[in-house]
CSV table of N, CA and C in Angstrom, one decimal:
chain,number,residue,atom,x,y,z
A,1,UNK,N,132.9,-12.5,147.1
A,1,UNK,CA,132.2,-13.6,146.4
A,1,UNK,C,133.3,-14.5,145.7
A,2,UNK,N,133.0,-15.7,145.8
A,2,UNK,CA,133.8,-16.7,145.1
A,2,UNK,C,133.2,-17.0,143.7
A,3,UNK,N,133.9,-16.8,142.6
A,3,UNK,CA,133.4,-16.8,141.3
A,3,UNK,C,133.5,-18.1,140.6
A,4,UNK,N,134.5,-18.9,140.9
A,4,UNK,CA,134.8,-20.1,140.2
A,4,UNK,C,135.1,-21.3,141.0
A,5,UNK,N,135.8,-21.2,142.1
A,5,UNK,CA,136.3,-22.3,142.9
A,5,UNK,C,135.2,-22.9,143.8
A,6,UNK,N,134.5,-23.9,143.3
A,6,UNK,CA,133.4,-24.5,144.0
A,6,UNK,C,133.8,-25.1,145.3
A,7,UNK,N,135.0,-25.7,145.3
A,7,UNK,CA,135.5,-26.3,146.6
A,7,UNK,C,135.6,-25.3,147.7
A,8,UNK,N,136.1,-24.1,147.3
A,8,UNK,CA,136.3,-23.0,148.3
A,8,UNK,C,134.9,-22.6,148.8
A,9,UNK,N,134.0,-22.5,147.9
A,9,UNK,CA,132.6,-22.1,148.3
A,9,UNK,C,132.0,-23.2,149.2
A,10,UNK,N,132.1,-24.4,148.8
A,10,UNK,CA,131.6,-25.5,149.7
A,10,UNK,C,132.2,-25.5,151.1
A,11,UNK,N,133.6,-25.2,151.1
A,11,UNK,CA,134.2,-25.2,152.4
A,11,UNK,C,133.7,-24.0,153.3
A,12,UNK,N,133.5,-22.9,152.6
A,12,UNK,CA,132.9,-21.7,153.3
A,12,UNK,C,131.5,-21.9,153.8
A,13,UNK,N,130.7,-22.6,153.0
A,13,UNK,CA,129.3,-22.9,153.5
A,13,UNK,C,129.4,-23.9,154.6
A,14,UNK,N,130.2,-25.0,154.5
A,14,UNK,CA,130.3,-26.0,155.6
A,14,UNK,C,130.7,-25.3,156.9
A,15,UNK,N,131.7,-24.4,156.8
A,15,UNK,CA,132.2,-23.7,158.0
A,15,UNK,C,131.4,-22.5,158.4
A,16,UNK,N,130.3,-22.2,157.7
A,16,UNK,CA,129.4,-21.0,158.0
A,16,UNK,C,130.2,-19.7,157.9
A,17,UNK,N,131.1,-19.6,156.9
A,17,UNK,CA,131.9,-18.4,156.7
A,17,UNK,C,131.3,-17.5,155.7
A,18,UNK,N,130.2,-17.9,155.1
A,18,UNK,CA,129.6,-17.1,154.0
A,18,UNK,C,128.4,-16.4,154.6
A,19,UNK,N,128.4,-15.1,154.5
A,19,UNK,CA,127.3,-14.3,155.2
A,19,UNK,C,126.1,-14.2,154.3
A,20,UNK,N,125.0,-13.9,154.9
A,20,UNK,CA,123.7,-13.7,154.1
A,20,UNK,C,123.9,-12.7,153.0
A,21,UNK,N,124.6,-11.6,153.3
A,21,UNK,CA,124.8,-10.6,152.3
A,21,UNK,C,125.5,-11.2,151.0
A,22,UNK,N,126.5,-12.0,151.2
A,22,UNK,CA,127.2,-12.7,150.1
A,22,UNK,C,126.2,-13.6,149.4
A,23,UNK,N,125.5,-14.3,150.1
A,23,UNK,CA,124.5,-15.2,149.5
A,23,UNK,C,123.4,-14.4,148.7
A,24,UNK,N,123.1,-13.2,149.3
A,24,UNK,CA,122.2,-12.4,148.5
A,24,UNK,C,122.8,-12.0,147.2
A,25,UNK,N,124.1,-11.7,147.2
A,25,UNK,CA,124.8,-11.3,145.9
A,25,UNK,C,124.7,-12.5,144.9
A,26,UNK,N,124.9,-13.7,145.4
A,26,UNK,CA,124.7,-14.9,144.5
A,26,UNK,C,123.3,-14.9,143.9
A,27,UNK,N,122.3,-14.7,144.8
A,27,UNK,CA,120.9,-14.7,144.3
A,27,UNK,C,120.7,-13.6,143.3
A,28,UNK,N,121.2,-12.4,143.6
A,28,UNK,CA,121.1,-11.3,142.6
A,28,UNK,C,121.8,-11.6,141.3
A,29,UNK,N,123.0,-12.2,141.4
A,29,UNK,CA,123.7,-12.6,140.2
A,29,UNK,C,122.9,-13.6,139.3
A,30,UNK,N,122.3,-14.6,140.0
A,30,UNK,CA,121.4,-15.6,139.3
A,30,UNK,C,120.3,-14.9,138.6
A,31,UNK,N,119.6,-14.0,139.3
A,31,UNK,CA,118.4,-13.3,138.8
A,31,UNK,C,118.8,-12.5,137.6
A,32,UNK,N,120.0,-11.8,137.7
A,32,UNK,CA,120.4,-11.0,136.5
A,32,UNK,C,120.7,-11.9,135.3
A,33,UNK,N,121.4,-13.0,135.5
A,33,UNK,CA,121.7,-13.9,134.4
A,33,UNK,C,120.4,-14.5,133.8
A,34,UNK,N,119.4,-14.8,134.6
A,34,UNK,CA,118.2,-15.4,134.1
A,34,UNK,C,117.4,-14.3,133.4
A,35,UNK,N,117.5,-13.0,133.8
A,35,UNK,CA,116.8,-11.9,133.2
A,35,UNK,C,117.3,-11.6,131.8
A,36,UNK,N,118.6,-11.7,131.6
A,36,UNK,CA,119.1,-11.3,130.3
A,36,UNK,C,119.3,-12.4,129.4
A,37,UNK,N,119.3,-13.7,129.8
A,37,UNK,CA,119.6,-14.8,129.0
A,37,UNK,C,118.6,-14.9,127.8
A,38,UNK,N,117.3,-14.6,128.0
A,38,UNK,CA,116.4,-14.8,126.8
A,38,UNK,C,116.8,-13.8,125.7
A,39,UNK,N,117.4,-12.7,126.0
A,39,UNK,CA,117.7,-11.7,124.9
A,39,UNK,C,119.0,-12.1,124.2
A,40,UNK,N,119.8,-12.9,124.8
A,40,UNK,CA,121.1,-13.3,124.2
A,40,UNK,C,120.9,-14.4,123.2
A,41,UNK,N,119.8,-15.2,123.3
A,41,UNK,CA,119.6,-16.3,122.4
A,41,UNK,C,118.7,-16.0,121.2
A,42,UNK,N,118.0,-14.8,121.2
A,42,UNK,CA,117.1,-14.5,120.2
A,42,UNK,C,117.7,-14.2,118.9
A,43,UNK,N,117.1,-14.7,117.8
A,43,UNK,CA,117.6,-14.5,116.4
A,43,UNK,C,116.7,-13.5,115.6
A,44,UNK,N,115.5,-13.4,116.0
A,44,UNK,CA,114.6,-12.5,115.3
A,44,UNK,C,114.5,-11.1,116.0
A,45,UNK,N,115.7,-10.5,116.2
A,45,UNK,CA,115.8,-9.3,117.0
A,45,UNK,C,115.2,-8.1,116.3
A,46,UNK,N,114.5,-7.3,117.1
A,46,UNK,CA,113.9,-6.1,116.6
A,46,UNK,C,114.9,-4.9,116.4
A,47,UNK,N,116.1,-5.1,116.6
A,47,UNK,CA,117.1,-4.1,116.5
A,47,UNK,C,117.9,-3.9,117.8
A,48,UNK,N,119.1,-3.5,117.6
A,48,UNK,CA,120.0,-3.4,118.7
A,48,UNK,C,119.5,-2.4,119.8
A,49,UNK,N,119.0,-1.3,119.4
A,49,UNK,CA,118.6,-0.3,120.4
A,49,UNK,C,117.4,-0.9,121.3
A,50,UNK,N,116.5,-1.5,120.6
A,50,UNK,CA,115.3,-2.1,121.4
A,50,UNK,C,115.8,-3.2,122.3
A,51,UNK,N,116.7,-4.1,121.8
A,51,UNK,CA,117.2,-5.1,122.7
A,51,UNK,C,118.0,-4.5,123.9
A,52,UNK,N,118.8,-3.5,123.6
A,52,UNK,CA,119.5,-2.9,124.7
A,52,UNK,C,118.6,-2.3,125.7
A,53,UNK,N,117.5,-1.6,125.2
A,53,UNK,CA,116.5,-1.0,126.1
A,53,UNK,C,115.8,-2.1,126.9
A,54,UNK,N,115.5,-3.2,126.3
A,54,UNK,CA,114.8,-4.3,127.0
A,54,UNK,C,115.8,-4.9,128.1
A,55,UNK,N,117.0,-5.1,127.8
A,55,UNK,CA,118.0,-5.6,128.8
A,55,UNK,C,118.2,-4.6,129.9
A,56,UNK,N,118.3,-3.3,129.6
A,56,UNK,CA,118.5,-2.3,130.6
A,56,UNK,C,117.3,-2.2,131.5
A,57,UNK,N,116.1,-2.2,131.0
A,57,UNK,CA,114.9,-2.1,131.8
A,57,UNK,C,114.8,-3.4,132.7
A,58,UNK,N,115.0,-4.5,132.1
A,58,UNK,CA,115.0,-5.8,132.9
A,58,UNK,C,116.0,-5.8,134.0
A,59,UNK,N,117.2,-5.3,133.8
A,59,UNK,CA,118.2,-5.3,134.8
A,59,UNK,C,117.9,-4.3,135.9
A,60,UNK,N,117.4,-3.1,135.5
A,60,UNK,CA,117.0,-2.1,136.5
A,60,UNK,C,115.9,-2.6,137.4
A,61,UNK,N,114.9,-3.2,136.8
A,61,UNK,CA,113.7,-3.7,137.6
A,61,UNK,C,114.2,-4.8,138.5
A,62,UNK,N,115.0,-5.7,138.0
A,62,UNK,CA,115.5,-6.9,138.8
A,62,UNK,C,116.3,-6.4,140.0
A,63,UNK,N,117.3,-5.6,139.7
A,63,UNK,CA,118.3,-5.2,140.7
A,63,UNK,C,117.6,-4.3,141.8
A,64,UNK,N,116.8,-3.3,141.3
A,64,UNK,CA,116.1,-2.5,142.3
A,64,UNK,C,115.0,-3.3,143.1
A,65,UNK,N,114.2,-4.1,142.4
A,65,UNK,CA,113.2,-4.8,143.1
A,65,UNK,C,113.8,-5.8,144.1
A,66,UNK,N,114.8,-6.6,143.7
A,66,UNK,CA,115.4,-7.6,144.6
A,66,UNK,C,116.1,-6.9,145.8
A,67,UNK,N,116.8,-5.8,145.5
A,67,UNK,CA,117.5,-5.1,146.5
A,67,UNK,C,116.5,-4.5,147.5
A,68,UNK,N,115.4,-4.1,147.0
A,68,UNK,CA,114.4,-3.5,147.9
A,68,UNK,C,113.9,-4.6,148.9
A,69,UNK,N,113.7,-5.8,148.4
A,69,UNK,CA,113.2,-6.9,149.3
A,69,UNK,C,114.2,-7.1,150.4
A,70,UNK,N,115.5,-7.1,150.1
A,70,UNK,CA,116.5,-7.3,151.1
A,70,UNK,C,116.6,-6.2,152.1
A,71,UNK,N,116.4,-4.9,151.6
A,71,UNK,CA,116.4,-3.8,152.5
A,71,UNK,C,115.2,-3.8,153.5
A,72,UNK,N,114.0,-4.2,152.9
A,72,UNK,CA,112.8,-4.3,153.8
A,72,UNK,C,113.0,-5.4,154.8
A,73,UNK,N,113.6,-6.5,154.5
A,73,UNK,CA,113.8,-7.6,155.4
A,73,UNK,C,114.8,-7.2,156.5
A,74,UNK,N,115.9,-6.5,156.1
A,74,UNK,CA,116.9,-6.0,157.0
A,74,UNK,C,116.4,-4.9,157.9
A,75,UNK,N,115.4,-4.1,157.5
A,75,UNK,CA,114.9,-3.1,158.4
A,75,UNK,C,113.8,-3.6,159.3
A,76,UNK,N,113.3,-4.9,159.0
A,76,UNK,CA,112.3,-5.5,159.8
A,76,UNK,C,113.0,-6.4,160.8
A,77,UNK,N,112.5,-7.6,160.9
A,77,UNK,CA,113.0,-8.6,161.9
A,77,UNK,C,114.3,-9.3,161.5
A,78,UNK,N,114.8,-9.1,160.3
A,78,UNK,CA,116.0,-9.7,159.8
A,78,UNK,C,116.1,-11.2,159.8
A,79,UNK,N,114.9,-11.8,159.7
A,79,UNK,CA,114.9,-13.3,159.8
A,79,UNK,C,114.6,-13.9,158.4
A,80,UNK,N,115.2,-15.0,158.1
A,80,UNK,CA,114.8,-16.0,157.1
A,80,UNK,C,114.6,-15.3,155.7
A,81,UNK,N,115.5,-14.4,155.3
A,81,UNK,CA,115.4,-13.7,154.0
A,81,UNK,C,115.2,-14.7,152.9
A,82,UNK,N,116.1,-15.7,152.8
A,82,UNK,CA,116.0,-16.6,151.6
A,82,UNK,C,114.8,-17.5,151.6
A,83,UNK,N,114.4,-17.9,152.8
A,83,UNK,CA,113.1,-18.7,152.8
A,83,UNK,C,112.0,-17.8,152.3
A,84,UNK,N,112.0,-16.6,152.8
A,84,UNK,CA,110.9,-15.6,152.4
A,84,UNK,C,111.0,-15.3,151.0
A,85,UNK,N,112.2,-15.0,150.5
A,85,UNK,CA,112.3,-14.6,149.1
A,85,UNK,C,111.8,-15.8,148.1
A,86,UNK,N,112.3,-17.0,148.4
A,86,UNK,CA,111.9,-18.1,147.5
A,86,UNK,C,110.5,-18.4,147.6
A,87,UNK,N,109.9,-18.4,148.8
A,87,UNK,CA,108.5,-18.8,148.9
A,87,UNK,C,107.6,-17.6,148.4
A,88,UNK,N,107.8,-16.4,148.8
A,88,UNK,CA,107.0,-15.3,148.5
A,88,UNK,C,107.1,-15.0,147.0
A,89,UNK,N,108.3,-15.1,146.4
A,89,UNK,CA,108.4,-14.9,145.0
A,89,UNK,C,107.7,-15.9,144.1
A,90,UNK,N,107.7,-17.2,144.6
A,90,UNK,CA,107.0,-18.2,143.8
A,90,UNK,C,105.5,-17.9,143.8
A,91,UNK,N,105.0,-17.7,145.0
A,91,UNK,CA,103.5,-17.5,145.1
A,91,UNK,C,103.1,-16.2,144.4
A,92,UNK,N,104.0,-15.1,144.5
A,92,UNK,CA,103.7,-13.9,143.8
A,92,UNK,C,103.7,-14.1,142.3
A,93,UNK,N,104.7,-14.9,141.8
A,93,UNK,CA,104.7,-15.2,140.4
A,93,UNK,C,103.5,-15.9,139.9
A,94,UNK,N,103.1,-16.9,140.6
A,94,UNK,CA,101.9,-17.6,140.3
A,94,UNK,C,100.7,-16.7,140.2
A,95,UNK,N,100.5,-15.9,141.3
A,95,UNK,CA,99.4,-15.0,141.3
A,95,UNK,C,99.4,-14.0,140.2
A,96,UNK,N,100.6,-13.4,139.9
A,96,UNK,CA,100.7,-12.5,138.8
A,96,UNK,C,100.4,-13.1,137.4
A,97,UNK,N,100.9,-14.4,137.2
A,97,UNK,CA,100.6,-15.1,136.0
A,97,UNK,C,99.1,-15.3,135.8
A,98,UNK,N,98.4,-15.7,136.8
A,98,UNK,CA,97.0,-15.9,136.7
A,98,UNK,C,96.3,-14.6,136.4
A,99,UNK,N,96.7,-13.5,137.1
A,99,UNK,CA,96.1,-12.2,136.9
A,99,UNK,C,96.4,-11.7,135.5
A,100,UNK,N,97.6,-11.9,135.0
A,100,UNK,CA,97.9,-11.5,133.6
A,100,UNK,C,97.1,-12.3,132.6
A,101,UNK,N,96.9,-13.6,132.8
A,101,UNK,CA,96.0,-14.3,131.9
A,101,UNK,C,94.6,-13.8,131.9
A,102,UNK,N,94.1,-13.6,133.1
A,102,UNK,CA,92.7,-13.1,133.2
A,102,UNK,C,92.6,-11.7,132.6
A,103,UNK,N,93.6,-10.9,132.7
A,103,UNK,CA,93.5,-9.5,132.2
A,103,UNK,C,93.8,-9.6,130.6
A,104,UNK,N,94.5,-10.5,130.2
A,104,UNK,CA,94.9,-10.6,128.7
A,104,UNK,C,93.7,-10.9,127.9
A,105,UNK,N,92.7,-11.6,128.4
A,105,UNK,CA,91.6,-12.0,127.5
A,105,UNK,C,90.7,-10.8,127.2
A,106,UNK,N,90.3,-10.0,128.1
A,106,UNK,CA,89.5,-8.9,127.7
A,106,UNK,C,90.3,-7.8,126.9
A,107,UNK,N,91.5,-7.7,127.3
A,107,UNK,CA,92.4,-6.7,126.6
A,107,UNK,C,92.6,-7.1,125.1
A,108,UNK,N,92.8,-8.4,124.9
A,108,UNK,CA,93.0,-9.0,123.6
A,108,UNK,C,91.7,-8.8,122.7
A,109,UNK,N,90.6,-9.0,123.4
A,109,UNK,CA,89.3,-8.8,122.7
A,109,UNK,C,89.1,-7.3,122.3
A,110,UNK,N,89.4,-6.4,123.2
A,110,UNK,CA,89.2,-5.0,123.0
A,110,UNK,C,90.2,-4.6,121.8
A,111,UNK,N,91.4,-5.0,121.9
A,111,UNK,CA,92.4,-4.6,120.8
A,111,UNK,C,91.9,-5.2,119.5
A,112,UNK,N,91.4,-6.4,119.5
A,112,UNK,CA,90.9,-7.0,118.3
A,112,UNK,C,89.7,-6.2,117.7
A,113,UNK,N,88.8,-5.8,118.5
A,113,UNK,CA,87.6,-5.0,118.1
A,113,UNK,C,88.1,-3.7,117.5
A,114,UNK,N,89.1,-3.1,118.2
A,114,UNK,CA,89.6,-1.8,117.7
A,114,UNK,C,90.5,-1.9,116.5
A,115,UNK,N,90.9,-3.1,116.2
A,115,UNK,CA,91.8,-3.3,115.0
A,115,UNK,C,93.2,-3.0,115.3
A,116,UNK,N,93.6,-3.0,116.5
A,116,UNK,CA,95.0,-2.7,116.9
A,116,UNK,C,95.8,-4.1,117.0
A,117,UNK,N,96.8,-4.2,116.2
A,117,UNK,CA,97.7,-5.4,116.2
A,117,UNK,C,99.1,-5.0,116.5
A,118,UNK,N,99.6,-5.3,117.8
A,118,UNK,CA,100.9,-4.8,118.1
A,118,UNK,C,102.0,-5.7,117.4
A,119,UNK,N,101.6,-6.7,116.7
A,119,UNK,CA,102.6,-7.6,116.1
A,119,UNK,C,102.7,-7.3,114.6
A,120,UNK,N,102.4,-6.1,114.1
A,120,UNK,CA,102.5,-5.8,112.7
A,120,UNK,C,103.9,-5.9,112.2
A,121,UNK,N,104.9,-5.5,112.9
A,121,UNK,CA,106.2,-5.6,112.5
A,121,UNK,C,107.1,-5.9,113.8
A,122,UNK,N,108.3,-6.2,113.5
A,122,UNK,CA,109.2,-6.6,114.7
A,122,UNK,C,109.4,-5.5,115.6
A,123,UNK,N,109.4,-4.2,115.2
A,123,UNK,CA,109.6,-3.1,116.1
A,123,UNK,C,108.4,-2.8,117.0
A,124,UNK,N,107.2,-2.9,116.4
A,124,UNK,CA,106.1,-2.7,117.2
A,124,UNK,C,105.9,-3.8,118.2
A,125,UNK,N,106.2,-5.0,117.8
A,125,UNK,CA,106.1,-6.2,118.6
A,125,UNK,C,107.2,-6.1,119.8
A,126,UNK,N,108.4,-5.6,119.5
A,126,UNK,CA,109.4,-5.5,120.5
A,126,UNK,C,109.0,-4.4,121.5
A,127,UNK,N,108.4,-3.3,121.0
A,127,UNK,CA,108.0,-2.2,121.9
A,127,UNK,C,106.8,-2.7,122.8
A,128,UNK,N,105.9,-3.4,122.2
A,128,UNK,CA,104.8,-4.0,123.0
A,128,UNK,C,105.3,-5.0,124.0
A,129,UNK,N,106.3,-5.8,123.7
A,129,UNK,CA,106.9,-6.7,124.6
A,129,UNK,C,107.6,-6.0,125.7
A,130,UNK,N,108.3,-4.9,125.4
A,130,UNK,CA,109.0,-4.1,126.4
A,130,UNK,C,108.0,-3.5,127.4
A,131,UNK,N,106.9,-3.0,126.9
A,131,UNK,CA,105.9,-2.4,127.8
A,131,UNK,C,105.3,-3.4,128.7
A,132,UNK,N,105.0,-4.6,128.1
A,132,UNK,CA,104.4,-5.7,128.9
A,132,UNK,C,105.4,-6.2,129.9
A,133,UNK,N,106.6,-6.4,129.5
A,133,UNK,CA,107.6,-6.9,130.4
A,133,UNK,C,107.9,-5.9,131.6
A,134,UNK,N,108.0,-4.6,131.2
A,134,UNK,CA,108.3,-3.6,132.3
A,134,UNK,C,107.1,-3.5,133.2
A,135,UNK,N,105.9,-3.5,132.7
A,135,UNK,CA,104.7,-3.4,133.5
A,135,UNK,C,104.6,-4.6,134.4
A,136,UNK,N,104.8,-5.8,133.9
A,136,UNK,CA,104.7,-7.0,134.7
A,136,UNK,C,105.8,-7.1,135.7
A,137,UNK,N,107.0,-6.6,135.4
A,137,UNK,CA,108.1,-6.7,136.3
A,137,UNK,C,107.9,-5.7,137.5
A,138,UNK,N,107.4,-4.5,137.2
A,138,UNK,CA,107.2,-3.5,138.2
A,138,UNK,C,106.0,-4.0,139.1
A,139,UNK,N,105.0,-4.6,138.5
A,139,UNK,CA,103.9,-5.1,139.3
A,139,UNK,C,104.3,-6.3,140.2
A,140,UNK,N,105.1,-7.2,139.6
A,140,UNK,CA,105.7,-8.3,140.4
A,140,UNK,C,106.4,-7.8,141.6
A,141,UNK,N,107.4,-6.9,141.4
A,141,UNK,CA,108.2,-6.5,142.6
A,141,UNK,C,107.4,-5.6,143.5
A,142,UNK,N,106.4,-4.9,143.1
A,142,UNK,CA,105.5,-4.2,143.9
A,142,UNK,C,104.7,-5.2,144.9
A,143,UNK,N,104.2,-6.2,144.3
A,143,UNK,CA,103.5,-7.2,145.1
A,143,UNK,C,104.5,-7.9,146.0
A,144,UNK,N,105.7,-8.2,145.6
A,144,UNK,CA,106.6,-8.9,146.4
A,144,UNK,C,107.1,-8.1,147.5
A,145,UNK,N,107.4,-6.8,147.3
A,145,UNK,CA,107.9,-5.9,148.4
A,145,UNK,C,106.8,-5.7,149.4
A,146,UNK,N,105.5,-5.6,149.0
A,146,UNK,CA,104.4,-5.5,149.9
A,146,UNK,C,104.4,-6.7,150.8
A,147,UNK,N,104.5,-7.9,150.2
A,147,UNK,CA,104.5,-9.2,151.1
A,147,UNK,C,105.7,-9.1,152.0
A,148,UNK,N,106.9,-8.7,151.6
A,148,UNK,CA,108.0,-8.6,152.5
A,148,UNK,C,107.7,-7.7,153.6
A,149,UNK,N,107.1,-6.5,153.3
A,149,UNK,CA,106.8,-5.6,154.4
A,149,UNK,C,105.9,-6.2,155.5
A,150,UNK,N,104.9,-6.9,155.0
A,150,UNK,CA,103.9,-7.6,155.9
A,150,UNK,C,104.6,-8.6,156.8
A,151,UNK,N,105.5,-9.4,156.1
A,151,UNK,CA,106.1,-10.6,156.8
A,151,UNK,C,107.2,-10.1,157.8
A,152,UNK,N,108.1,-9.2,157.3
A,152,UNK,CA,109.3,-8.8,158.1
A,152,UNK,C,108.9,-7.8,159.2
A,153,UNK,N,107.8,-7.2,159.1
A,153,UNK,CA,107.4,-6.2,160.1
A,153,UNK,C,106.2,-6.8,160.9
A,154,UNK,N,105.9,-8.0,160.7
A,154,UNK,CA,104.9,-8.7,161.5
A,154,UNK,C,103.5,-8.3,161.4
A,155,UNK,N,103.1,-7.7,160.2
A,155,UNK,CA,101.7,-7.2,160.0
A,155,UNK,C,100.9,-8.4,159.5
A,156,UNK,N,99.8,-8.6,160.2
A,156,UNK,CA,98.9,-9.7,159.7
A,156,UNK,C,97.6,-9.1,159.3
A,157,UNK,N,97.0,-9.7,158.3
A,157,UNK,CA,95.7,-9.3,157.9
A,157,UNK,C,94.7,-9.6,159.1
A,158,UNK,N,94.1,-8.5,159.5
A,158,UNK,CA,93.1,-8.7,160.6
A,158,UNK,C,91.7,-9.0,160.0
A,159,UNK,N,91.0,-9.9,160.6
A,159,UNK,CA,89.7,-10.2,160.1
A,159,UNK,C,88.8,-8.9,160.2
A,160,UNK,N,87.9,-8.8,159.3
A,160,UNK,CA,87.0,-7.6,159.3
A,160,UNK,C,85.9,-7.9,160.3
A,161,UNK,N,85.7,-7.0,161.2
A,161,UNK,CA,84.6,-7.1,162.2
A,161,UNK,C,83.4,-6.3,161.7
A,162,UNK,N,82.3,-6.9,161.6
A,162,UNK,CA,81.1,-6.2,161.2
A,162,UNK,C,80.1,-6.0,162.3
């Protein structure tokens, strides 16, 4: 991987010397940076241990989930990984966002009726956010890897015959 010399990277791309595996490493690097950047800018930190745990969980989910999509594509038809990743991850993210909003409304009402407030202090809020982030991340990559399996192995949803 070329870390700083943009001209060298441009030359390699023009001459088709950069492999898909190297491009995957750039994608993974971007995802890692985007995953940890929100934790680096926060000023109302719930404590070093909780921040470290949030970063570690985020990194593990991102690296394992993204690597799994690459492995699935490689074990399938090996075509168009980056087209698939960008398009499937976008639609998966939109679907998960809508699902989370729909699920948050009744859960919020139930927690309110029960008198549970996860935002009582910064530690309980941090723990609640960690659980929510981990659950959302695992669900996101579960949905994304399932899409990759269907696409890279050529499985299509068959119409139901009645």
